[in-house]
PDB file of C-alpha atoms in Angstrom:
ATOM      1  CA  THR A 126      68.984-186.762 -35.596  1.00 64.00           C
ATOM      2  CA  TYR A 127      68.618-187.760 -39.247  1.00 85.00           C
ATOM      3  CA  GLU A 128      66.534-190.193 -41.259  1.00 88.00           C
ATOM      4  CA  LYS A 129      68.056-193.511 -42.305  1.00 92.00           C
ATOM      5  CA  PRO A 130      70.772-194.273 -43.213  1.00 96.00           C
ATOM      6  CA  PHE A 131      72.363-191.206 -41.610  1.00 96.00           C
ATOM      7  CA  SER A 132      70.476-191.699 -38.362  1.00 95.00           C
ATOM      8  CA  ASP A 133      73.306-194.143 -37.599  1.00 97.00           C
ATOM      9  CA  VAL A 134      76.427-192.286 -36.463  1.00 96.00           C
ATOM     10  CA  LYS A 135      78.558-195.149 -37.821  1.00 97.00           C
ATOM     11  CA  VAL A 136      77.365-194.345 -41.345  1.00 97.00           C
ATOM     12  CA  ARG A 137      78.130-190.662 -40.883  1.00 96.00           C
ATOM     13  CA  GLN A 138      81.578-191.445 -39.511  1.00 95.00           C
ATOM     14  CA  SER A 139      82.221-193.907 -42.333  1.00 96.00           C
ATOM     15  CA  VAL A 140      81.573-191.199 -44.933  1.00 96.00           C
ATOM     16  CA  ASN A 141      83.925-188.845 -43.085  1.00 94.00           C
ATOM     17  CA  TYR A 142      86.734-191.396 -43.035  1.00 95.00           C
ATOM     18  CA  ALA A 143      86.160-192.361 -46.682  1.00 97.00           C
ATOM     19  CA  VAL A 144      86.562-188.865 -48.113  1.00 96.00           C
ATOM     20  CA  ASN A 145      90.115-187.745 -48.858  1.00 96.00           C
ATOM     21  CA  ARG A 146      89.840-183.999 -48.369  1.00 93.00           C
ATOM     22  CA  PRO A 147      93.530-183.179 -48.916  1.00 93.00           C
ATOM     23  CA  LEU A 148      93.338-184.929 -52.298  1.00 95.00           C
ATOM     24  CA  ILE A 149      90.255-182.923 -53.264  1.00 96.00           C
ATOM     25  CA  ASN A 150      91.991-179.710 -52.200  1.00 94.00           C
ATOM     26  CA  LYS A 151      95.060-180.557 -54.281  1.00 95.00           C
ATOM     27  CA  ALA A 152      93.107-181.677 -57.353  1.00 95.00           C
ATOM     28  CA  LEU A 153      90.559-178.849 -57.411  1.00 94.00           C
ATOM     29  CA  PHE A 154      92.359-175.897 -55.866  1.00 94.00           C
ATOM     30  CA  ASN A 155      96.102-176.653 -56.021  1.00 94.00           C
ATOM     31  CA  ASN A 156      96.043-176.716 -52.197  1.00 94.00           C
ATOM     32  CA  LYS A 157      94.699-173.148 -52.023  1.00 91.00           C
ATOM     33  CA  ALA A 158      91.632-174.133 -49.998  1.00 90.00           C
ATOM     34  CA  ILE A 159      91.781-174.355 -46.199  1.00 85.00           C
ATOM     35  CA  LEU A 160      90.701-177.679 -44.724  1.00 86.00           C
ATOM     36  CA  CYS A 161      88.137-177.212 -41.964  1.00 79.00           C
ATOM     37  CA  ALA A 162      88.121-179.156 -38.712  1.00 70.00           C
ATOM     38  CA  GLY A 163      84.462-178.427 -38.062  1.00 75.00           C
ATOM     39  CA  PRO A 164      81.532-176.137 -38.803  1.00 77.00           C
ATOM     40  CA  ILE A 165      83.330-172.878 -37.959  1.00 72.00           C
ATOM     41  CA  SER A 166      85.841-171.448 -40.412  1.00 72.00           C
ATOM     42  CA  PRO A 167      89.360-171.292 -38.922  1.00 71.00           C
ATOM     43  CA  ARG A 168      89.256-167.543 -39.574  1.00 67.00           C
ATOM     44  CA  THR A 169      85.984-166.960 -37.739  1.00 69.00           C
ATOM     45  CA  PHE A 170      85.401-165.691 -34.211  1.00 65.00           C
ATOM     46  CA  GLY A 171      84.802-168.682 -31.931  1.00 64.00           C
ATOM     47  CA  ALA A 172      86.672-171.239 -34.029  1.00 68.00           C
ATOM     48  CA  ASP A 173      88.594-173.981 -32.266  1.00 67.00           C
ATOM     49  CA  PRO A 174      92.074-174.318 -33.835  1.00 62.00           C
ATOM     50  CA  GLY A 175      92.761-177.413 -31.759  1.00 62.00           C
ATOM     51  CA  LEU A 176      89.747-179.371 -32.988  1.00 64.00           C
ATOM     52  CA  GLY A 177      90.717-182.650 -34.589  1.00 58.00           C
ATOM     53  CA  THR A 178      89.225-184.145 -37.737  1.00 58.00           C
ATOM     54  CA  ASN A 179      88.443-187.594 -39.028  1.00 64.00           C
ATOM     55  CA  ALA A 180      91.521-188.310 -41.117  1.00 84.00           C
ATOM     56  CA  TYR A 181      91.259-190.231 -44.378  1.00 92.00           C
ATOM     57  CA  ASP A 182      91.112-193.906 -43.442  1.00 95.00           C
ATOM     58  CA  PRO A 183      89.262-196.126 -45.958  1.00 96.00           C
ATOM     59  CA  VAL A 184      89.943-199.271 -43.914  1.00 97.00           C
ATOM     60  CA  LYS A 185      88.218-197.761 -40.888  1.00 96.00           C
ATOM     61  CA  ALA A 186      85.463-196.439 -43.150  1.00 97.00           C
ATOM     62  CA  LYS A 187      84.768-199.962 -44.473  1.00 97.00           C
ATOM     63  CA  GLN A 188      84.704-201.407 -40.961  1.00 97.00           C
ATOM     64  CA  LEU A 189      82.252-198.762 -39.728  1.00 97.00           C
ATOM     65  CA  LEU A 190      80.038-199.484 -42.726  1.00 97.00           C
ATOM     66  CA  LYS A 191      80.133-203.196 -41.917  1.00 97.00           C
ATOM     67  CA  ASP A 192      79.361-202.453 -38.258  1.00 97.00           C
ATOM     68  CA  ALA A 193      76.314-200.501 -39.449  1.00 97.00           C
ATOM     69  CA  GLY A 194      75.063-203.576 -41.315  1.00 97.00           C
ATOM     70  CA  TYR A 195      76.107-202.767 -44.874  1.00 97.00           C
ATOM     71  CA  THR A 196      78.002-205.404 -46.872  1.00 93.00           C
ATOM     72  CA  ASP A 197      78.603-206.373 -50.494  1.00 90.00           C
ATOM     73  CA  LYS A 198      75.315-208.293 -50.384  1.00 93.00           C
ATOM     74  CA  ASN A 199      73.522-205.415 -48.676  1.00 94.00           C
ATOM     75  CA  PRO A 200      75.278-202.269 -49.984  1.00 96.00           C
ATOM     76  CA  LEU A 201      74.542-198.745 -48.862  1.00 97.00           C
ATOM     77  CA  THR A 202      72.965-196.750 -51.698  1.00 97.00           C
ATOM     78  CA  LEU A 203      73.058-192.947 -51.666  1.00 97.00           C
ATOM     79  CA  ARG A 204      72.048-190.044 -53.898  1.00 97.00           C
ATOM     80  CA  LEU A 205      74.501-187.157 -54.019  1.00 98.00           C
ATOM     81  CA  ARG A 206      72.528-184.201 -55.410  1.00 98.00           C
ATOM     82  CA  VAL A 207      74.583-181.096 -56.165  1.00 98.00           C
ATOM     83  CA  PRO A 208      74.033-177.751 -57.885  1.00 98.00           C
ATOM     84  CA  VAL A 209      75.716-177.255 -61.260  1.00 97.00           C
ATOM     85  CA  ILE A 210      78.489-175.082 -59.851  1.00 95.00           C
ATOM     86  CA  PRO A 211      82.093-176.023 -60.710  1.00 94.00           C
ATOM     87  CA  TYR A 212      83.352-176.684 -57.164  1.00 94.00           C
ATOM     88  CA  ALA A 213      80.262-178.774 -56.299  1.00 97.00           C
ATOM     89  CA  VAL A 214      80.270-180.869 -59.480  1.00 97.00           C
ATOM     90  CA  LYS A 215      84.006-181.545 -59.320  1.00 96.00           C
ATOM     91  CA  SER A 216      83.964-182.297 -55.599  1.00 97.00           C
ATOM     92  CA  ALA A 217      81.040-184.669 -56.098  1.00 98.00           C
ATOM     93  CA  GLN A 218      83.055-186.701 -58.604  1.00 97.00           C
ATOM     94  CA  TYR A 219      85.820-187.274 -56.063  1.00 97.00           C
ATOM     95  CA  VAL A 220      83.476-187.905 -53.124  1.00 98.00           C
ATOM     96  CA  ALA A 221      81.408-190.404 -55.131  1.00 98.00           C
ATOM     97  CA  SER A 222      84.543-192.218 -56.311  1.00 98.00           C
ATOM     98  CA  GLN A 223      85.961-192.464 -52.801  1.00 98.00           C
ATOM     99  CA  LEU A 224      82.679-193.731 -51.376  1.00 98.00           C
ATOM    100  CA  ARG A 225      82.460-196.350 -54.124  1.00 98.00           C
ATOM    101  CA  ASP A 226      85.925-197.510 -53.064  1.00 97.00           C
ATOM    102  CA  ILE A 227      84.489-198.578 -49.690  1.00 97.00           C
ATOM    103  CA  GLY A 228      81.479-200.297 -51.254  1.00 97.00           C
ATOM    104  CA  VAL A 229      78.852-197.536 -51.271  1.00 98.00           C
ATOM    105  CA  LYS A 230      76.661-197.241 -54.352  1.00 97.00           C
ATOM    106  CA  VAL A 231      76.502-193.529 -55.186  1.00 98.00           C
ATOM    107  CA  THR A 232      74.415-191.790 -57.828  1.00 97.00           C
ATOM    108  CA  VAL A 233      75.417-188.189 -58.592  1.00 98.00           C
ATOM    109  CA  ASP A 234      72.518-185.977 -59.624  1.00 98.00           C
ATOM    110  CA  GLU A 235      73.502-182.564 -61.043  1.00 98.00           C
ATOM    111  CA  LEU A 236      70.787-179.910 -60.729  1.00 98.00           C
ATOM    112  CA  ASP A 237      70.603-176.331 -61.930  1.00 97.00           C
ATOM    113  CA  PHE A 238      70.628-174.050 -58.900  1.00 96.00           C
ATOM    114  CA  THR A 239      66.915-173.275 -59.104  1.00 97.00           C
ATOM    115  CA  ARG A 240      66.077-176.988 -58.953  1.00 98.00           C
ATOM    116  CA  TRP A 241      68.608-177.494 -56.157  1.00 98.00           C
ATOM    117  CA  LEU A 242      66.937-174.749 -54.120  1.00 97.00           C
ATOM    118  CA  ASP A 243      63.510-176.278 -54.701  1.00 98.00           C
ATOM    119  CA  GLU A 244      64.225-179.991 -54.350  1.00 98.00           C
ATOM    120  CA  VAL A 245      67.189-180.093 -51.963  1.00 97.00           C
ATOM    121  CA  PHE A 246      67.096-176.902 -49.905  1.00 96.00           C
ATOM    122  CA  THR A 247      63.304-176.510 -49.672  1.00 97.00           C
ATOM    123  CA  LYS A 248      61.921-180.033 -49.961  1.00 96.00           C
ATOM    124  CA  GLY A 249      64.854-181.940 -48.449  1.00 94.00           C
ATOM    125  CA  ASP A 250      64.854-184.503 -51.260  1.00 96.00           C
ATOM    126  CA  TYR A 251      68.448-185.753 -51.016  1.00 96.00           C
ATOM    127  CA  ASP A 252      70.783-188.101 -49.169  1.00 97.00           C
ATOM    128  CA  MET A 253      73.916-185.966 -49.539  1.00 97.00           C
ATOM    129  CA  THR A 254      74.733-182.645 -51.129  1.00 98.00           C
ATOM    130  CA  ILE A 255      77.715-180.307 -51.514  1.00 97.00           C
ATOM    131  CA  VAL A 256      77.307-176.543 -51.371  1.00 95.00           C
ATOM    132  CA  ALA A 257      79.312-173.600 -50.050  1.00 91.00           C
ATOM    133  CA  HIS A 258      77.773-171.799 -47.091  1.00 86.00           C
ATOM    134  CA  VAL A 259      78.758-168.176 -46.612  1.00 76.00           C
ATOM    135  CA  GLU A 260      76.095-167.041 -44.161  1.00 72.00           C
ATOM    136  CA  PRO A 261      77.289-165.447 -40.899  1.00 68.00           C
ATOM    137  CA  ARG A 262      77.597-167.854 -37.962  1.00 73.00           C
ATOM    138  CA  ASP A 263      76.835-171.023 -39.889  1.00 78.00           C
ATOM    139  CA  LEU A 264      77.132-173.134 -36.748  1.00 85.00           C
ATOM    140  CA  VAL A 265      73.979-171.567 -35.315  1.00 89.00           C
ATOM    141  CA  LYS A 266      71.984-173.078 -38.173  1.00 90.00           C
ATOM    142  CA  TRP A 267      72.879-176.544 -36.867  1.00 93.00           C
ATOM    143  CA  ALA A 268      70.801-175.653 -33.806  1.00 94.00           C
ATOM    144  CA  ASN A 269      67.722-175.143 -36.000  1.00 94.00           C
ATOM    145  CA  PRO A 270      66.090-178.529 -36.782  1.00 95.00           C
ATOM    146  CA  LYS A 271      63.880-176.859 -39.406  1.00 94.00           C
ATOM    147  CA  TYR A 272      66.876-175.852 -41.528  1.00 94.00           C
ATOM    148  CA  TYR A 273      67.355-178.084 -44.551  1.00 94.00           C
ATOM    149  CA  TRP A 274      69.902-180.322 -42.796  1.00 93.00           C
ATOM    150  CA  HIS A 275      67.172-181.262 -40.272  1.00 93.00           C
ATOM    151  CA  TYR A 276      69.796-181.909 -37.608  1.00 95.00           C
ATOM    152  CA  ASN A 277      68.068-182.074 -34.229  1.00 95.00           C
ATOM    153  CA  ASN A 278      70.384-182.180 -31.229  1.00 95.00           C
ATOM    154  CA  PRO A 279      69.016-180.701 -27.958  1.00 96.00           C
ATOM    155  CA  GLN A 280      72.493-180.569 -26.428  1.00 96.00           C
ATOM    156  CA  LEU A 281      73.749-178.417 -29.283  1.00 95.00           C
ATOM    157  CA  GLN A 282      70.680-176.204 -29.107  1.00 96.00           C
ATOM    158  CA  ALA A 283      71.283-175.595 -25.394  1.00 97.00           C
ATOM    159  CA  LEU A 284      74.953-174.708 -26.009  1.00 95.00           C
ATOM    160  CA  VAL A 285      74.096-172.192 -28.728  1.00 94.00           C
ATOM    161  CA  LYS A 286      71.367-170.606 -26.613  1.00 95.00           C
ATOM    162  CA  GLU A 287      73.707-170.276 -23.651  1.00 96.00           C
ATOM    163  CA  ALA A 288      76.472-168.854 -25.861  1.00 92.00           C
ATOM    164  CA  ASP A 289      74.186-166.172 -27.283  1.00 91.00           C
ATOM    165  CA  ALA A 290      73.151-165.109 -23.781  1.00 94.00           C
ATOM    166  CA  GLY A 291      76.657-165.047 -22.324  1.00 91.00           C
ATOM    167  CA  SER A 292      79.700-162.813 -22.417  1.00 94.00           C
ATOM    168  CA  THR A 293      82.243-162.735 -25.227  1.00 89.00           C
ATOM    169  CA  ASP A 294      84.431-165.211 -23.347  1.00 91.00           C
ATOM    170  CA  ASP A 295      81.417-167.450 -22.757  1.00 92.00           C
ATOM    171  CA  TYR A 296      80.563-167.316 -26.442  1.00 89.00           C
ATOM    172  CA  VAL A 297      84.015-168.424 -27.572  1.00 87.00           C
ATOM    173  CA  ARG A 298      84.176-171.210 -24.978  1.00 91.00           C
ATOM    174  CA  LEU A 299      80.711-172.551 -25.762  1.00 92.00           C
ATOM    175  CA  MET A 300      81.105-172.298 -29.529  1.00 88.00           C
ATOM    176  CA  LYS A 301      84.238-174.429 -29.244  1.00 87.00           C
ATOM    177  CA  GLN A 302      82.223-176.987 -27.304  1.00 91.00           C
ATOM    178  CA  ALA A 303      79.506-176.881 -29.953  1.00 90.00           C
ATOM    179  CA  SER A 304      82.074-177.374 -32.720  1.00 87.00           C
ATOM    180  CA  GLU A 305      83.537-180.373 -30.932  1.00 88.00           C
ATOM    181  CA  LEU A 306      80.083-181.864 -30.407  1.00 91.00           C
ATOM    182  CA  LEU A 307      79.211-181.560 -34.097  1.00 90.00           C
ATOM    183  CA  ALA A 308      82.569-182.926 -35.234  1.00 87.00           C
ATOM    184  CA  ASN A 309      82.397-185.928 -32.897  1.00 88.00           C
ATOM    185  CA  ASP A 310      78.834-186.618 -34.002  1.00 92.00           C
ATOM    186  CA  ALA A 311      79.916-186.426 -37.668  1.00 92.00           C
ATOM    187  CA  ALA A 312      76.935-184.181 -38.350  1.00 93.00           C
ATOM    188  CA  ALA A 313      78.480-183.440 -41.761  1.00 93.00           C
ATOM    189  CA  ASP A 314      81.809-183.669 -43.527  1.00 92.00           C
ATOM    190  CA  TRP A 315      83.193-180.155 -43.778  1.00 90.00           C
ATOM    191  CA  LEU A 316      85.346-180.459 -46.886  1.00 91.00           C
ATOM    192  CA  PHE A 317      87.154-177.136 -47.194  1.00 89.00           C
ATOM    193  CA  LEU A 318      86.978-173.390 -46.835  1.00 85.00           C
ATOM    194  CA  LEU A 319      86.239-172.445 -50.445  1.00 86.00           C
ATOM    195  CA  PRO A 320      89.058-170.263 -51.827  1.00 85.00           C
ATOM    196  CA  ASN A 321      88.161-167.051 -53.620  1.00 79.00           C
ATOM    197  CA  LEU A 322      91.218-166.493 -55.798  1.00 79.00           C
ATOM    198  CA  VAL A 323      91.757-163.028 -57.262  1.00 81.00           C
ATOM    199  CA  VAL A 324      94.601-162.126 -59.644  1.00 83.00           C
ATOM    200  CA  THR A 325      95.604-158.486 -60.214  1.00 85.00           C
ATOM    201  CA  THR A 326      98.590-156.601 -61.567  1.00 88.00           C
ATOM    202  CA  SER A 327     101.187-155.458 -59.040  1.00 86.00           C
ATOM    203  CA  ASP A 328     100.094-151.799 -59.162  1.00 89.00           C
ATOM    204  CA  VAL A 329      96.523-152.470 -57.933  1.00 88.00           C
ATOM    205  CA  THR A 330      95.822-151.936 -54.214  1.00 87.00           C
ATOM    206  CA  GLY A 331      92.755-152.083 -51.973  1.00 86.00           C
ATOM    207  CA  ILE A 332      91.511-155.564 -52.846  1.00 82.00           C
ATOM    208  CA  GLY A 333      89.867-156.946 -49.720  1.00 77.00           C
ATOM    209  CA  GLN A 334      90.799-160.300 -48.196  1.00 73.00           C
ATOM    210  CA  ASN A 335      88.534-163.176 -47.154  1.00 67.00           C
ATOM    211  CA  ALA A 336      85.689-162.125 -49.447  1.00 68.00           C
ATOM    212  CA  THR A 337      82.610-164.356 -49.648  1.00 63.00           C
ATOM    213  CA  SER A 338      81.545-163.250 -53.123  1.00 65.00           C
ATOM    214  CA  LEU A 339      82.974-162.034 -56.431  1.00 65.00           C
ATOM    215  CA  SER A 340      81.840-158.451 -55.784  1.00 74.00           C
ATOM    216  CA  PHE A 341      84.317-155.667 -55.048  1.00 75.00           C
ATOM    217  CA  ASP A 342      84.029-152.431 -53.086  1.00 78.00           C
ATOM    218  CA  LEU A 343      85.348-150.082 -55.762  1.00 80.00           C
ATOM    219  CA  THR A 344      85.826-147.243 -53.266  1.00 85.00           C
ATOM    220  CA  THR A 345      88.881-149.019 -51.842  1.00 85.00           C
ATOM    221  CA  ILE A 346      90.559-150.016 -55.101  1.00 87.00           C
ATOM    222  CA  ALA A 347      93.317-147.835 -56.530  1.00 88.00           C
ATOM    223  CA  SER A 348      96.261-148.019 -58.869  1.00 85.00           C
ATOM    224  CA  ARG A 349      99.733-146.869 -57.910  1.00 76.00           C
TER     225      ARG A 349
END
């Protein structure tokens, strides 16, 4: 599904086990982020609340890396290219450190967002990246091999196509299956549901919840 080294599921699983997501959540967001079990936000239609995750296990991560053929004499080398956005830069520092702990050589490359869009998103010039996705139905993009992840899984594509053509119940059932497939295949490491923290005085009402941007609908905001 991917080019080397991530064409090997053991490498993808190793990265998942090496990254301590609860620690990142605590350090960056004071535990205000929601840890995701897969590609669908826990607050999104079709999410699977029972989906398990690869828990932090550096010993297992090292073994998977060894099973994939990477050792101290033949280390895995990766480029982590991230946009210069606070959550991405700070997360990259923790991810790189945790991967180095299992023997991976990681170079962090910080790019302004215009360069990130050109080199990472458009040209696919990266090994790993960190960016928040707020598009509707993100999981569907995993069924598009031309999207910048270049994940090509016919089984997933068939599930998404069947879900779109089915009833509401069919959609929920099949999206859960698709989430499980992606999680088991370690298609990515879904770090967290990015928190959008807003602080107001107690007399302000009408602030919406679960916003995906810093914009506000002023028609709903009032003061007591």
